[in-house]
XYZ file of C-alpha atoms in Angstrom:
562
model
C 16.947 -5.615 8.123
C 18.468 -2.122 8.050
C 17.443 -0.778 11.466
C 19.341 2.520 11.720
C 21.125 4.776 9.251
C 23.255 7.743 10.265
C 24.577 10.199 7.636
C 26.770 13.219 8.347
C 28.265 15.801 5.955
C 27.265 13.837 2.865
C 26.409 15.913 -0.220
C 23.623 18.322 0.910
C 22.926 16.293 4.060
C 24.405 17.954 7.129
C 23.285 15.376 9.669
C 20.417 12.933 9.620
C 19.581 9.770 11.543
C 16.833 7.466 10.252
C 15.173 4.504 11.951
C 13.712 1.916 9.581
C 11.031 -0.700 10.221
C 10.226 -4.061 8.660
C 7.990 -4.240 5.620
C 7.651 -1.528 2.984
C 9.140 1.908 3.642
C 8.417 4.518 0.975
C 10.478 7.714 0.643
C 8.772 10.637 -1.094
C 9.427 14.334 -1.508
C 10.061 17.047 -4.052
C 12.662 16.486 -6.766
C 16.095 17.472 -5.463
C 15.152 17.101 -1.793
C 17.735 14.373 -1.275
C 15.856 11.070 -1.675
C 18.395 9.536 -4.055
C 21.242 10.951 -1.933
C 20.083 8.724 0.931
C 20.173 5.710 -1.412
C 23.629 6.810 -2.620
C 24.780 6.815 1.012
C 23.534 3.235 1.518
C 25.227 2.252 -1.743
C 28.560 3.644 -0.483
C 28.006 2.060 2.936
C 27.858 -1.361 1.261
C 31.041 -0.904 -0.773
C 30.031 1.314 -3.704
C 32.534 3.527 -5.488
C 33.314 6.621 -3.404
C 34.555 10.083 -4.287
C 35.669 13.246 -2.501
C 32.750 14.977 -4.276
C 30.378 13.319 -1.791
C 31.905 15.277 1.113
C 29.740 18.285 2.036
C 31.309 21.594 1.044
C 33.527 23.007 3.784
C 33.796 19.735 5.750
C 36.782 17.380 6.129
C 34.934 14.103 5.765
C 31.558 12.432 5.232
C 30.430 9.779 7.722
C 27.934 6.994 6.994
C 26.975 4.296 9.509
C 24.292 1.618 9.348
C 23.021 -0.957 11.844
C 21.621 -4.172 10.387
C 19.610 -6.532 12.602
C 19.908 -10.158 11.452
C 17.159 -12.451 12.785
C 17.986 -15.500 10.661
C 20.945 -17.495 12.140
C 21.515 -19.059 8.691
C 21.821 -15.710 6.924
C 24.754 -15.671 4.425
C 26.337 -12.690 6.214
C 27.456 -15.046 9.019
C 29.527 -17.156 6.633
C 30.975 -14.092 4.918
C 32.022 -12.346 8.161
C 33.463 -15.614 9.530
C 35.604 -15.813 6.375
C 37.119 -12.430 7.230
C 37.462 -13.005 10.993
C 34.661 -10.587 11.987
C 32.483 -11.409 15.005
C 28.706 -10.865 15.044
C 27.098 -10.482 18.472
C 23.359 -10.515 19.179
C 22.619 -10.580 15.444
C 23.910 -7.038 14.862
C 26.127 -5.956 11.956
C 27.371 -2.366 11.965
C 28.881 -1.011 8.755
C 30.711 2.316 8.782
C 32.446 4.289 6.064
C 34.255 7.623 6.322
C 35.108 9.435 3.079
C 37.738 12.154 3.434
C 38.216 15.332 1.416
C 41.374 13.723 -0.061
C 39.233 10.916 -1.531
C 40.513 8.311 0.929
C 37.971 5.938 2.492
C 38.105 4.192 5.874
C 35.751 1.200 6.233
C 34.765 -0.748 9.341
C 32.551 -3.749 10.046
C 31.600 -4.189 13.713
C 34.497 -1.898 14.597
C 37.101 -3.874 12.631
C 38.993 -2.057 9.865
C 38.390 -3.696 6.468
C 39.156 -3.005 2.816
C 36.487 -1.677 0.451
C 36.397 -5.058 -1.318
C 35.560 -6.832 1.967
C 32.931 -4.183 2.762
C 31.459 -4.794 -0.708
C 31.327 -8.579 -0.239
C 29.637 -8.306 3.164
C 27.342 -5.507 1.961
C 26.170 -7.624 -0.995
C 24.652 -10.126 1.465
C 22.747 -7.346 3.241
C 21.443 -4.913 0.609
C 20.376 -5.156 -3.036
C 19.918 -1.729 -4.632
C 17.838 -1.694 -7.791
C 17.455 1.532 -9.727
C 16.208 2.520 -13.150
C 19.771 2.400 -14.473
C 21.420 0.059 -11.938
C 20.109 -3.397 -12.683
C 22.563 -5.250 -10.488
C 22.675 -9.030 -10.939
C 19.625 -9.401 -13.173
C 21.109 -7.204 -15.896
C 24.419 -9.064 -15.854
C 24.128 -12.180 -18.013
C 26.960 -13.900 -16.148
C 24.694 -13.866 -13.061
C 21.733 -15.592 -14.752
C 23.083 -19.104 -14.182
C 23.781 -18.538 -10.441
C 20.279 -17.033 -10.090
C 18.711 -20.120 -11.659
C 20.818 -22.306 -9.338
C 19.605 -20.283 -6.346
C 16.008 -20.695 -7.470
C 16.341 -24.489 -7.632
C 18.816 -24.690 -4.764
C 17.145 -27.645 -3.042
C 18.055 -30.064 -5.860
C 20.617 -28.166 -7.911
C 22.989 -27.379 -5.002
C 23.528 -31.070 -4.136
C 24.134 -32.005 -7.789
C 26.452 -29.014 -8.292
C 28.485 -29.983 -5.235
C 29.014 -33.543 -6.548
C 29.971 -32.156 -9.963
C 32.463 -29.666 -8.457
C 34.197 -32.391 -6.438
C 34.868 -34.328 -9.658
C 35.762 -31.104 -11.512
C 38.399 -30.347 -8.872
C 40.013 -33.759 -9.541
C 39.736 -33.071 -13.277
C 41.590 -29.732 -12.951
C 44.323 -31.249 -10.777
C 44.908 -34.150 -13.189
C 44.815 -31.847 -16.210
C 47.376 -29.566 -14.579
C 49.709 -32.487 -13.799
C 49.406 -33.763 -17.371
C 50.121 -30.323 -18.798
C 53.199 -29.965 -16.586
C 54.543 -33.336 -17.803
C 53.813 -32.534 -21.434
C 55.991 -29.413 -21.486
C 58.921 -29.362 -23.919
C 61.958 -31.507 -23.181
C 64.318 -28.559 -22.604
C 62.131 -27.127 -19.813
C 61.751 -30.581 -18.310
C 65.525 -31.172 -18.385
C 66.154 -27.841 -16.685
C 63.568 -28.671 -14.044
C 65.101 -32.102 -13.448
C 68.617 -30.606 -13.055
C 67.319 -28.081 -10.528
C 65.349 -30.419 -8.311
C 68.013 -33.140 -8.489
C 70.574 -30.629 -7.183
C 68.179 -29.584 -4.412
C 67.455 -33.175 -3.427
C 71.164 -34.107 -3.338
C 71.927 -31.037 -1.208
C 69.277 -31.975 1.350
C 70.307 -35.654 1.388
C 73.971 -34.737 1.846
C 73.075 -32.682 4.941
C 71.704 -35.855 6.603
C 69.219 -33.893 8.721
C 67.690 -35.334 11.867
C 64.446 -34.241 13.512
C 64.929 -31.735 16.365
C 68.648 -31.580 15.543
C 68.669 -27.764 15.404
C 66.989 -27.475 18.818
C 69.446 -29.939 20.396
C 72.423 -28.074 18.896
C 71.162 -24.742 20.169
C 70.842 -26.192 23.666
C 74.384 -27.632 23.512
C 75.692 -24.308 22.187
C 74.074 -22.461 25.089
C 75.764 -24.787 27.595
C 79.203 -24.398 25.978
C 78.839 -20.632 25.765
C 78.117 -20.528 29.494
C 80.674 -23.164 30.496
C 82.673 -20.939 32.885
C 79.580 -19.751 34.745
C 78.219 -23.303 35.031
C 81.578 -24.674 36.233
C 81.975 -21.897 38.802
C 78.420 -22.425 40.127
C 78.964 -26.201 40.576
C 82.393 -25.635 42.152
C 80.991 -23.177 44.686
C 78.019 -25.439 45.389
C 80.319 -28.416 46.053
C 82.617 -26.333 48.249
C 79.663 -25.099 50.266
C 78.682 -28.665 51.103
C 81.937 -30.636 51.334
C 84.984 -29.896 53.515
C 85.850 -28.819 57.049
C 83.382 -26.365 58.601
C 81.144 -26.700 55.495
C 77.447 -27.379 55.134
C 77.583 -31.147 55.569
C 79.748 -30.832 58.693
C 77.207 -28.562 60.375
C 74.244 -30.736 59.358
C 76.191 -33.822 60.601
C 76.673 -32.053 63.908
C 72.948 -31.285 64.113
C 72.180 -34.897 63.281
C 74.385 -36.122 66.188
C 72.665 -33.784 68.659
C 69.199 -34.822 67.486
C 70.207 -38.489 67.765
C 71.088 -37.929 71.435
C 67.791 -36.109 72.025
C 65.819 -38.906 70.331
C 67.579 -41.562 72.472
C 66.428 -39.679 75.604
C 62.926 -38.748 74.379
C 61.197 -40.772 71.599
C 59.073 -37.762 70.592
C 62.180 -36.273 68.878
C 62.726 -39.338 66.734
C 60.763 -37.922 63.782
C 62.803 -34.712 63.791
C 66.014 -36.698 64.018
C 64.997 -38.841 60.988
C 64.164 -35.703 58.949
C 67.617 -34.247 59.668
C 69.286 -37.571 58.935
C 67.468 -37.951 55.592
C 68.478 -34.452 54.593
C 72.082 -35.168 55.519
C 72.265 -38.335 53.420
C 70.513 -36.648 50.449
C 72.952 -33.745 50.542
C 75.827 -36.209 50.852
C 74.609 -37.879 47.605
C 74.263 -34.463 45.990
C 77.834 -33.522 46.965
C 79.113 -36.728 45.335
C 77.139 -35.941 42.147
C 78.563 -32.408 42.084
C 82.087 -33.800 42.467
C 81.481 -36.205 39.588
C 80.238 -33.326 37.422
C 83.389 -31.359 38.175
C 85.449 -34.367 37.105
C 83.669 -34.795 33.761
C 83.071 -31.124 32.838
C 85.455 -30.160 30.091
C 85.436 -27.115 27.830
C 85.829 -27.971 24.141
C 86.173 -24.851 21.914
C 86.455 -27.083 18.836
C 82.999 -28.529 19.549
C 81.539 -25.021 19.733
C 82.945 -24.296 16.263
C 81.451 -27.539 14.948
C 78.027 -26.592 16.320
C 78.215 -23.136 14.749
C 79.107 -24.638 11.353
C 76.299 -27.187 11.534
C 73.709 -24.575 12.552
C 74.838 -22.371 9.652
C 74.390 -25.292 7.267
C 70.882 -26.002 8.611
C 69.915 -22.309 8.403
C 71.068 -22.162 4.778
C 68.746 -25.078 3.985
C 65.902 -23.382 5.886
C 66.268 -20.257 3.769
C 65.938 -22.364 0.620
C 63.543 -25.174 1.392
C 61.484 -24.594 4.535
C 61.251 -22.805 7.868
C 61.792 -25.993 9.902
C 63.616 -29.313 9.481
C 60.299 -31.215 9.038
C 59.370 -28.787 6.231
C 62.754 -29.329 4.540
C 62.374 -33.112 4.741
C 58.805 -32.849 3.435
C 60.044 -30.780 0.482
C 62.756 -33.397 -0.202
C 60.118 -36.152 -0.290
C 58.001 -34.095 -2.666
C 60.799 -33.432 -5.172
C 61.981 -37.045 -4.914
C 58.564 -38.047 -6.208
C 58.788 -35.407 -8.951
C 62.243 -36.655 -9.977
C 60.899 -40.164 -10.333
C 57.927 -38.842 -12.364
C 60.125 -36.868 -14.788
C 62.587 -39.729 -15.211
C 59.652 -42.007 -16.104
C 57.688 -39.273 -17.924
C 56.189 -41.326 -20.719
C 54.797 -43.941 -18.355
C 53.229 -41.269 -16.153
C 51.757 -39.392 -19.136
C 50.022 -42.569 -20.254
C 48.652 -43.196 -16.749
C 47.448 -39.587 -16.396
C 45.720 -39.667 -19.788
C 43.848 -42.807 -18.749
C 42.926 -41.197 -15.427
C 41.783 -37.993 -17.155
C 39.553 -39.924 -19.577
C 38.016 -41.807 -16.669
C 37.328 -38.551 -14.779
C 35.850 -37.012 -17.960
C 33.290 -39.837 -18.159
C 32.207 -39.169 -14.565
C 32.176 -35.431 -15.260
C 29.919 -35.878 -18.309
C 27.439 -37.900 -16.241
C 27.322 -35.282 -13.450
C 27.181 -32.382 -15.929
C 24.281 -34.032 -17.772
C 22.355 -34.518 -14.534
C 23.027 -30.900 -13.591
C 21.772 -29.706 -16.989
C 18.588 -31.764 -16.664
C 17.869 -30.297 -13.231
C 18.478 -26.772 -14.523
C 16.054 -27.322 -17.407
C 13.463 -28.632 -14.953
C 13.781 -25.634 -12.629
C 14.094 -23.293 -15.612
C 10.611 -24.340 -16.759
C 9.226 -23.691 -13.263
C 10.924 -20.278 -13.147
C 9.591 -19.390 -16.610
C 6.023 -20.230 -15.509
C 6.335 -18.089 -12.374
C 7.767 -15.136 -14.302
C 4.902 -15.273 -16.818
C 2.452 -15.238 -13.902
C 4.201 -12.261 -12.294
C 4.246 -10.361 -15.620
C 0.555 -11.072 -16.130
C -0.139 -9.461 -12.754
C 1.722 -6.408 -14.078
C -0.416 -6.254 -17.253
C 2.286 -7.752 -19.449
C 0.415 -10.950 -20.288
C 1.578 -10.783 -23.928
C 5.219 -10.837 -22.846
C 7.214 -13.998 -23.525
C 10.082 -14.920 -21.217
C 12.533 -17.705 -22.023
C 15.633 -19.177 -20.401
C 18.067 -20.165 -23.107
C 20.691 -22.842 -22.570
C 23.949 -23.354 -24.420
C 25.508 -26.645 -23.360
C 28.917 -27.708 -24.673
C 29.515 -31.433 -24.366
C 33.198 -31.462 -23.409
C 33.686 -27.853 -22.339
C 33.593 -27.998 -18.548
C 33.735 -25.071 -16.141
C 33.434 -24.934 -12.364
C 29.652 -24.529 -12.712
C 29.035 -27.236 -15.272
C 28.742 -27.290 -19.051
C 25.857 -24.794 -19.273
C 25.692 -21.146 -20.270
C 22.345 -19.608 -19.328
C 20.846 -16.295 -20.445
C 17.399 -14.757 -19.928
C 15.568 -13.736 -23.123
C 12.350 -11.737 -23.437
C 9.883 -10.347 -25.985
C 7.501 -7.646 -24.788
C 5.382 -7.339 -27.956
C 3.570 -10.084 -29.917
C 5.376 -10.945 -33.146
C 8.670 -9.476 -31.974
C 11.640 -11.835 -31.653
C 13.019 -12.771 -28.258
C 16.017 -10.651 -27.250
C 18.473 -10.864 -24.352
C 17.086 -9.275 -21.188
C 20.188 -7.081 -21.045
C 19.166 -5.455 -24.375
C 15.662 -4.357 -23.255
C 15.533 -0.540 -23.367
C 11.989 0.714 -22.561
C 12.002 2.262 -19.069
C 8.420 1.374 -18.100
C 8.609 -2.177 -19.441
C 12.035 -2.722 -17.963
C 10.783 -1.586 -14.547
C 7.985 -4.150 -14.601
C 10.182 -6.950 -15.896
C 12.752 -6.278 -13.215
C 10.068 -6.090 -10.539
C 8.590 -9.428 -11.677
C 12.020 -11.061 -11.487
C 12.766 -9.433 -8.145
C 9.423 -10.676 -6.745
C 10.601 -14.227 -7.364
C 14.311 -13.913 -6.640
C 13.928 -11.899 -3.428
C 12.929 -15.151 -1.727
C 16.032 -16.924 -2.981
C 18.780 -14.287 -2.762
C 18.764 -13.983 1.041
C 19.512 -10.251 1.182
C 18.282 -8.376 4.239
C 17.076 -5.214 2.474
C 15.970 -4.505 -1.093
C 16.012 -0.921 -2.319
C 13.975 0.259 -5.319
C 15.124 3.649 -6.567
C 12.335 5.023 -8.806
C 11.685 1.689 -10.543
C 8.119 2.891 -11.173
C 9.277 5.595 -13.620
C 7.273 5.701 -16.853
C 4.122 3.932 -15.617
C 0.682 5.111 -14.534
C -2.939 4.041 -14.037
C -3.674 0.382 -13.439
C -0.039 -0.544 -14.093
C 0.986 1.798 -11.268
C -1.433 0.023 -8.917
C -0.099 -3.380 -9.999
C 3.479 -2.232 -9.361
C 2.500 -0.937 -5.936
C 0.978 -4.299 -5.009
C 3.982 -6.167 -6.412
C 6.450 -4.061 -4.409
C 4.375 -4.690 -1.286
C 4.455 -8.428 -2.047
C 8.263 -8.342 -2.180
C 8.212 -6.576 1.215
C 6.469 -9.575 2.771
C 9.720 -11.573 2.442
C 12.342 -8.791 2.712
C 12.560 -5.288 4.068
C 11.947 -2.939 1.130
C 12.947 0.714 0.876
C 11.389 2.446 -2.114
C 11.765 5.916 -3.617
C 8.605 6.619 -5.582
C 6.629 9.381 -7.273
C 3.526 7.181 -7.548
C 0.716 7.844 -5.040
C -0.363 4.188 -5.418
C 3.040 2.995 -4.120
C 3.049 5.543 -1.284
C -0.418 4.374 -0.185
C 0.857 0.793 0.202
C 3.662 1.831 2.571
C 3.939 0.411 6.078
C 6.167 3.396 6.876
C 6.121 6.656 4.927
C 9.178 8.931 5.159
C 9.005 12.458 3.740
C 12.282 13.913 2.481
C 12.529 17.706 2.417
C 15.233 20.303 2.103
C 15.565 23.525 4.009
C 17.935 26.472 4.136
C 19.626 27.086 7.458
C 22.232 29.837 7.909
C 22.566 30.139 4.165
C 23.173 26.401 3.592
C 20.854 23.800 2.071
C 20.200 20.763 4.242
C 18.048 17.632 3.998
C 15.542 16.496 6.646
C 13.685 13.177 7.033
C 10.246 12.993 8.708
C 8.114 9.922 9.468
C 4.535 10.859 8.481
C 1.414 10.377 10.594
C -1.818 9.163 8.989
C -3.036 12.731 8.410
C 0.336 13.754 7.023
C 0.232 10.748 4.649
C -3.082 12.014 3.245
C -1.578 15.439 2.655
C 1.583 14.068 0.983
C -0.327 11.612 -1.249
C -2.645 14.484 -2.220
C 0.412 16.489 -3.262
C 1.660 13.520 -5.311
C -1.711 13.295 -7.064
C -2.297 16.951 -7.895
C 1.037 18.714 -7.563
C 1.248 22.016 -5.697
C -2.458 22.793 -5.196
C -4.207 20.416 -2.830
C -8.020 20.409 -2.999
C -10.700 18.607 -1.030
C -11.164 16.301 -3.997
C -7.506 15.282 -4.081
C -7.669 14.650 -0.332
C -10.657 12.374 -0.917
C -8.712 10.556 -3.624
C -5.740 10.166 -1.245
C -7.980 8.803 1.538
C -9.560 6.401 -0.948
C -6.115 5.184 -2.087
C -5.096 4.551 1.531
C -8.374 2.718 2.185
C -7.953 0.540 -0.906
C -4.322 -0.161 0.047
C -5.410 -1.274 3.524
C -7.993 -3.618 1.960
C -5.381 -5.040 -0.424
C -2.995 -5.701 2.456
C -5.689 -7.524 4.416
C -6.471 -9.803 1.478
């Protein structure tokens, strides 16, 4: 859920910090107080389109920050943040967005700088904002099929996964067949190119680790004089009159005498003797090295030429020798395929037909499951609409299935259709225009889909516009029902909705030092009565309106209990 929201220098908001609770939070207040501005801030925080116009007059930037507390370890935000290399600790996700006077935005998720597109993708898993004119997924017909798949996820997801595995093979095979079926001139040019590349790599006769071995040999040759001098000095220090071995030999003779007189010195004598003989072997090895060390400038030139040749191949075909050899193997296979094109085309056509048969079977099964879950969804939506006094409304999920037209999601195109008046034809949901009816339809759909979409917070921005009376009460109860499964933030002008709130926030504006500013206040029980009375009667609050407000709160409490 959205636990904390901090807004600074945003539109008419100077600085405000709001704590949110679980359940239903209703925001009320006079028109123009800044209710929708708070929703706009959340929209921008989750990747909405920004503008310099949002920055408060006279300030350099607007700052918006939100803390989301994620209790469900399987929440989709974990997979999305993992995709972008963002860590989540203790179930907390902090989104931040700064909008500068220049129009530039800086976005962060848990302190990590991200692009607006990444912020939008992560934000979509956390918040779903639904307004009278922003219908989000439900008013986008391309989202109807994924919504149906989410609704029947238990069965549909497994079938869709099997279908997509076969579809991936289908796309790969189709792509290979298309590449082989290109015109002969293109194919001839391609063959000439890759044949030249293959011959060039083969001619180089590369060996694994050859470049590393050559670099090591080059380093030794480049430092030949220093190496020779070091070995020469080392040998001279050990071998010769009055040199290291002479002195250690002298010590060994003295220790031998001591050990012959006192056995306790035998161990020391043996240590000196062993060292002497080891150093004697070392001196012989050093002398042998001096005999065989020979500087060969021609070899250094050969190494330089070979390394240049290898580097040229690396620039063309791969960063390492294994990558170059792997590329050679790949184009060798392509050369063989092009040279025997007709045979391969025949084989690929057979393979494609075989995959198509499997694809048809999986697509048919997927379609059957979607029809099954579509009927269940239709029944639930009719029930929800009946609760909202739209029992004459007809909802239908229409399928268009093309036998051999496959996409990544199957062969189905799905769109939601609806008729709100008896005798009227069914029309696409996206074409419904009546504000009051649209609000109820959207709320009915949201009541069902909120359980399947997995978002942390759902925001309703004046979705109750254009309704009153018993419909208003039904909408209030329906919004509360949605809040049982997701945190809901709701801007409303309906006293029935305000009465159902678990938390009631009052938005007001004040003038301080000649500037308008917005304030947010969490209302007590007595303050709720006063605010609901204002919503009922307008400016003048009477004892009767207070009684009506108290009665609404009492009825809301009874409804919640049942």
